[in-house]
Short mmCIF file of C-alpha atoms in Angstrom, two decimals:
data_model
loop_
_atom_site.label_atom_id
_atom_site.label_comp_id
_atom_site.label_asym_id
_atom_site.label_seq_id
_atom_site.Cartn_x
_atom_site.Cartn_y
_atom_site.Cartn_z
CA MET F 10 127.99 131.39 113.59
CA VAL F 11 128.55 127.71 112.89
CA LYS F 12 126.98 125.23 110.50
CA ALA F 13 125.51 121.96 111.69
CA VAL F 14 123.68 118.77 110.81
CA PHE F 15 120.25 118.32 112.38
CA ILE F 16 118.89 114.77 112.45
CA ALA F 17 115.20 114.79 111.59
CA SER F 18 112.67 111.98 111.36
CA SER F 19 108.97 111.71 110.67
CA HIS F 20 108.89 109.21 113.56
CA SER F 21 110.50 111.58 116.06
CA HIS F 22 108.76 112.14 119.40
CA TYR F 23 109.89 115.77 119.32
CA LYS F 24 107.50 118.54 118.26
CA ASP F 25 109.26 119.36 115.01
CA ARG F 26 107.41 121.16 112.23
CA PRO F 27 109.55 120.50 109.14
CA GLY F 28 110.62 123.69 107.44
CA GLU F 29 109.42 125.80 110.39
CA VAL F 30 110.79 124.68 113.77
CA TYR F 31 113.23 122.10 115.10
CA HIS F 32 112.48 120.89 118.65
CA PHE F 33 115.33 119.77 120.91
CA PRO F 34 116.28 119.16 124.58
CA LYS F 35 118.25 122.08 126.02
CA ARG F 36 120.58 120.07 128.22
CA GLN F 37 122.06 118.09 125.36
CA TYR F 38 121.97 120.55 122.48
CA MET F 39 121.38 124.19 123.44
CA SER F 40 125.09 125.07 123.39
CA ARG F 41 125.35 123.70 119.85
CA VAL F 42 122.08 124.95 118.37
CA ALA F 43 122.68 128.47 119.71
CA GLN F 44 125.84 128.67 117.61
CA THR F 45 123.89 128.01 114.39
CA VAL F 46 121.66 131.10 114.62
CA GLY F 47 122.04 133.09 111.41
CA ASP F 48 123.82 130.23 109.67
CA TRP F 49 122.86 127.20 107.62
CA VAL F 50 122.07 123.66 108.76
CA ILE F 51 121.70 120.43 106.81
CA PHE F 52 118.95 117.94 107.61
CA TYR F 53 119.79 114.25 107.84
CA ALA F 54 117.51 111.22 108.11
CA GLY F 55 119.01 107.85 109.01
CA ARG F 56 117.41 104.43 108.99
CA MET F 57 114.68 105.44 111.44
CA GLY F 58 113.82 108.42 109.26
CA GLY F 59 113.56 106.64 105.94
CA ASN F 60 117.32 106.42 105.28
CA ARG F 61 117.29 109.57 103.14
CA GLY F 62 120.74 110.71 104.22
CA TYR F 63 121.40 114.45 103.90
CA TYR F 64 118.34 115.78 102.13
CA ALA F 65 117.83 119.54 102.63
CA VAL F 66 119.43 122.77 103.80
CA GLN F 67 117.94 125.75 105.64
CA ARG F 68 118.94 128.79 107.66
CA VAL F 69 118.34 129.07 111.42
CA GLU F 70 116.63 132.33 112.36
CA LYS F 71 116.59 132.19 116.17
CA VAL F 72 116.16 129.94 119.21
CA VAL F 73 113.22 130.25 121.60
CA ASP F 74 112.15 128.36 124.71
CA ASP F 75 109.40 125.77 124.53
CA PRO F 76 106.51 127.56 126.31
CA VAL F 77 105.11 124.33 127.75
CA ASP F 78 108.32 122.43 128.55
CA ALA F 79 111.17 124.34 130.21
CA THR F 80 113.63 121.56 129.41
CA HIS F 81 113.22 121.98 125.64
CA ALA F 82 113.57 124.72 123.04
CA TYR F 83 112.86 125.40 119.38
CA ALA F 84 115.20 126.42 116.60
CA ILE F 85 113.06 128.74 114.48
CA LEU F 86 113.86 128.17 110.81
CA ASP F 87 113.69 130.74 108.02
CA ARG F 88 110.97 129.11 105.92
CA SER F 89 111.90 130.91 102.70
CA THR F 90 115.42 129.42 102.75
CA LEU F 91 114.42 125.74 102.85
CA PHE F 92 115.87 123.98 99.82
CA ASP F 93 115.54 120.28 99.04
CA PHE F 94 118.66 118.64 97.67
CA GLU F 95 118.35 117.42 94.12
CA ASN F 96 120.44 114.43 95.22
CA GLU F 97 119.88 112.91 98.64
CA VAL F 98 123.43 112.45 99.93
CA PRO F 99 124.35 109.20 101.76
CA ARG F 100 126.47 109.09 104.92
CA VAL F 101 129.52 107.91 102.95
CA ASP F 102 130.81 108.79 99.49
CA PRO F 103 131.49 106.21 96.73
CA LEU F 104 135.00 105.65 98.13
CA GLY F 105 133.64 104.79 101.58
CA ASN F 106 134.63 108.08 103.21
CA THR F 107 132.11 109.91 105.39
CA TYR F 108 131.06 113.37 104.25
CA GLU F 109 131.46 114.59 107.84
CA SER F 110 135.08 114.54 108.98
CA GLY F 111 135.61 112.29 111.99
CA LEU F 112 132.24 110.58 111.66
CA PRO F 113 132.55 106.78 111.58
CA PRO F 114 130.98 104.99 108.59
CA SER F 115 128.27 103.66 110.91
CA GLY F 116 127.14 104.08 114.52
CA GLY F 117 129.01 106.18 117.05
CA VAL F 118 128.24 109.89 117.18
CA ASN F 119 125.61 109.46 114.50
CA ALA F 120 123.24 109.14 117.48
CA SER F 121 123.84 112.81 118.26
CA ALA F 122 120.87 114.73 116.85
CA VAL F 123 122.85 117.96 116.42
CA ARG F 124 126.39 117.86 115.04
CA LEU F 125 128.48 120.96 114.37
CA ILE F 126 130.40 120.71 111.10
CA SER F 127 133.16 122.63 109.36
CA ASP F 128 132.65 124.92 106.38
CA ALA F 129 134.55 122.40 104.27
CA ASP F 130 132.28 119.50 105.23
CA PHE F 131 129.21 121.66 104.74
CA SER F 132 130.35 122.70 101.27
CA ARG F 133 131.14 119.12 100.32
CA ILE F 134 127.65 117.91 101.26
CA VAL F 135 125.97 120.89 99.58
CA ASN F 136 128.01 120.41 96.41
CA GLU F 137 126.84 116.82 96.10
CA GLY F 138 123.28 117.53 97.16
CA MET F 139 122.82 120.33 94.63
CA ARG F 140 124.47 118.57 91.74
CA GLU F 141 122.11 118.86 88.78
CA VAL F 142 120.29 115.70 87.73
CA SER F 143 119.06 115.81 84.14
CA ASP F 144 116.55 113.36 82.72
CA ALA F 145 113.55 113.30 80.39
CA GLU F 146 111.20 114.58 83.11
CA ALA F 147 113.43 117.48 84.06
CA ILE F 148 114.05 119.05 80.64
CA PRO F 149 113.05 122.73 80.95
CA ARG F 150 109.76 123.72 79.30
CA HIS F 151 111.31 126.72 77.57
CA ASP F 152 114.74 128.07 76.82
CA GLY F 153 115.22 131.29 78.68
CA PHE F 154 114.53 132.93 82.01
CA SER F 155 111.54 130.86 83.11
CA ASP F 156 113.66 127.75 83.54
CA ILE F 157 117.24 128.95 83.75
CA GLN F 158 119.76 126.15 83.59
CA THR F 159 122.58 127.48 85.72
CA PRO F 160 125.70 125.36 85.17
CA PHE F 161 126.78 123.69 88.39
CA HIS F 162 130.12 124.95 89.62
CA VAL F 163 132.04 123.50 92.54
CA PRO F 164 132.95 126.65 94.46
CA SER F 165 136.35 127.26 95.96
CA ASN F 166 135.06 128.68 99.22
CA PHE F 167 131.96 128.63 101.40
CA SER F 168 131.06 132.25 100.74
CA GLU F 169 130.55 131.40 97.10
CA VAL F 170 128.36 128.42 98.03
CA ARG F 171 126.17 130.62 100.17
CA GLU F 172 125.87 133.60 97.87
CA ARG F 173 125.82 131.98 94.44
CA ILE F 174 123.90 128.82 95.18
CA LEU F 175 122.04 128.81 98.47
CA THR F 176 120.52 132.25 97.86
CA SER F 177 120.49 132.27 94.05
CA ARG F 178 116.89 132.62 92.86
CA ALA F 179 117.78 131.43 89.36
CA PHE F 180 119.50 128.31 90.68
CA ARG F 181 116.68 127.58 93.12
CA ASP F 182 113.98 128.01 90.47
CA ALA F 183 115.71 125.69 88.02
CA SER F 184 116.43 123.00 90.62
CA PHE F 185 112.91 123.23 92.08
CA ALA F 186 111.42 122.83 88.60
CA ARG F 187 113.51 119.75 87.85
CA GLN F 188 112.65 118.11 91.17
CA VAL F 189 108.91 118.76 90.91
CA LYS F 190 108.66 117.58 87.30
CA ARG F 191 110.62 114.46 88.20
CA ALA F 192 108.42 113.73 91.23
CA TYR F 193 105.28 113.93 89.07
CA GLN F 194 106.91 112.18 86.09
CA ALA F 195 106.19 115.25 83.94
CA ARG F 196 102.44 114.71 84.36
CA CYS F 197 99.98 117.45 85.33
CA ALA F 198 98.67 116.71 88.82
CA MET F 199 95.18 118.04 88.00
CA SER F 200 94.61 116.93 84.41
CA GLY F 201 96.69 113.77 84.37
CA LEU F 202 98.08 114.70 80.97
CA GLU F 203 101.72 114.23 80.02
CA LEU F 204 102.44 116.37 76.97
CA ARG F 205 105.83 116.94 75.34
CA ASN F 206 106.98 118.95 72.38
CA GLY F 207 109.05 117.57 69.51
CA GLY F 208 112.25 118.00 71.51
CA GLY F 209 110.91 115.96 74.40
CA ARG F 210 110.35 118.95 76.68
CA PRO F 211 107.49 118.41 79.17
CA GLU F 212 104.61 120.87 78.90
CA VAL F 213 104.11 120.98 82.67
CA GLU F 214 105.41 123.73 84.89
CA ALA F 215 106.53 123.52 88.51
CA ALA F 216 104.07 125.51 90.63
CA HIS F 217 104.79 126.72 94.15
CA ILE F 218 101.76 126.18 96.40
CA VAL F 219 102.83 128.96 98.77
CA PRO F 220 104.52 131.40 96.37
CA VAL F 221 108.07 132.65 96.80
CA SER F 222 106.65 136.15 97.33
CA GLU F 223 104.98 134.82 100.50
CA ASN F 224 108.17 133.08 101.69
CA GLY F 225 107.14 129.75 100.24
CA PRO F 226 110.05 127.27 100.37
CA ASP F 227 111.72 125.57 97.42
CA SER F 228 110.63 122.15 98.61
CA VAL F 229 108.88 119.51 96.53
CA GLN F 230 106.23 119.36 99.26
CA ASN F 231 105.44 122.98 98.41
CA GLY F 232 105.08 122.20 94.73
CA MET F 233 102.96 120.54 92.08
CA ALA F 234 103.44 119.87 88.39
CA LEU F 235 100.70 121.71 86.51
CA SER F 236 99.99 122.51 82.88
CA GLY F 237 100.44 126.15 81.93
CA THR F 238 96.72 126.95 81.93
CA ILE F 239 96.00 125.20 85.23
CA HIS F 240 99.09 126.77 86.81
CA TRP F 241 97.71 130.19 85.86
CA MET F 242 94.33 129.29 87.40
CA PHE F 243 95.95 127.93 90.58
CA ASP F 244 98.05 131.05 91.14
CA ARG F 245 94.92 133.21 90.79
CA GLY F 246 92.84 131.12 93.17
CA LEU F 247 90.42 129.79 90.58
CA VAL F 248 91.31 126.24 91.62
CA SER F 249 92.72 124.72 94.80
CA VAL F 250 93.06 121.38 96.60
CA ASP F 251 90.98 120.15 99.54
CA GLU F 252 92.19 118.14 102.54
CA ASP F 253 91.26 114.86 100.83
CA LEU F 254 93.11 115.96 97.65
CA SER F 255 89.86 116.74 95.84
CA ILE F 256 90.24 119.47 93.21
CA LEU F 257 88.30 122.58 94.19
CA ILE F 258 86.94 124.94 91.53
CA ALA F 259 85.88 128.47 92.41
CA LYS F 260 82.18 129.14 91.86
CA ASP F 261 81.33 130.55 88.41
CA SER F 262 85.01 130.56 87.38
CA VAL F 263 85.04 127.59 85.01
CA ALA F 264 82.13 126.34 82.93
CA ALA F 265 81.27 122.69 83.57
CA PRO F 266 82.13 121.51 80.02
CA VAL F 267 85.52 123.22 80.27
CA ALA F 268 86.19 121.70 83.70
CA ASP F 269 85.34 118.28 82.29
CA ARG F 270 88.09 118.71 79.70
CA LEU F 271 90.66 120.27 82.04
CA PHE F 272 90.56 118.03 85.10
CA THR F 273 90.66 114.32 85.90
CA PRO F 274 87.22 112.62 85.84
CA GLU F 275 87.56 111.84 89.56
CA ARG F 276 88.45 115.48 90.34
CA LYS F 277 91.31 114.17 92.49
CA LEU F 278 94.88 115.39 92.59
CA ILE F 279 97.40 112.91 91.18
CA VAL F 280 100.29 112.73 93.65
CA PRO F 281 103.68 110.95 93.73
CA ASP F 282 103.85 107.46 95.24
CA THR F 283 106.57 108.60 97.64
CA PHE F 284 104.90 110.23 100.64
CA THR F 285 107.68 112.77 101.25
CA LEU F 286 107.18 114.15 97.72
CA ARG F 287 103.46 114.81 98.09
CA PRO F 288 102.05 118.29 98.78
CA HIS F 289 102.12 119.02 102.51
CA GLU F 290 98.76 119.81 104.08
CA LYS F 291 100.07 123.01 105.69
CA PHE F 292 100.87 124.46 102.25
CA LEU F 293 97.53 123.36 100.79
CA ASN F 294 95.78 124.87 103.81
CA TRP F 295 97.56 128.16 103.16
CA HIS F 296 96.47 128.19 99.52
CA ARG F 297 92.82 127.54 100.39
CA ALA F 298 92.84 130.24 103.07
CA ASN F 299 94.80 132.90 101.19
CA ARG F 300 94.32 132.36 97.46
CA PHE F 301 91.23 130.29 96.70
CA LYS F 302 88.23 132.33 95.57
CA GLY F 303 85.73 129.56 96.27
#
């Protein structure tokens, strides 16, 4: 098994489904992608993809042929392992050195959509990407288990990265919560309220749209910032979100006067300005089909 960097872009002509499958031409990349099965890959977006740099990590489950194009194949990704970096990592570090050994600061092999990387380079990118960012929006709602603040530790070997960080539920929960609260500026996406206690802690919680128990990924696109009460209602299918971001309320679940107090007057979800931070339609579709009691 070998780790790799996969270049991904929202403007790609390939049939990628982010977080689910990575589409690629066999002739150029099959020999490389096949080596990543069972291991982790890092996603990178250059200038054509929004210049995000290294922005997420995920495990490759298997490789299958494209059923309609014999010259292409799909890397099937383990959806539950997708993890957005708290810091999007640029191509070069502050000293001007590339995070990938042997990669020039610009151009060259960057054009290769699949690049195999060493454990050391992988760990270096992951360390920077998962470095905790603390600000007013990301302060945990409570002390204790619900928002565990695991101290970041630069591991001495890759095994520790994989076991203690990449698969740590406590670390993932805390980082996911910080990223979602930051994306929504600590404001409830359904009520529009931004409430804080005396210590400046936001009242909102980070809600998974597709829950972890259903292999929902720890990606901001699978999350929303919701107040405690609305989070409880969302998890139980009393409320959901329509395709046009309208707030859906299950019939006979919430009295009209209560709904008027709980939700925005427009009954529209408040979403981040940045498109890549907004809830993805595939996750909202799942919630409507599998949770909503409307």
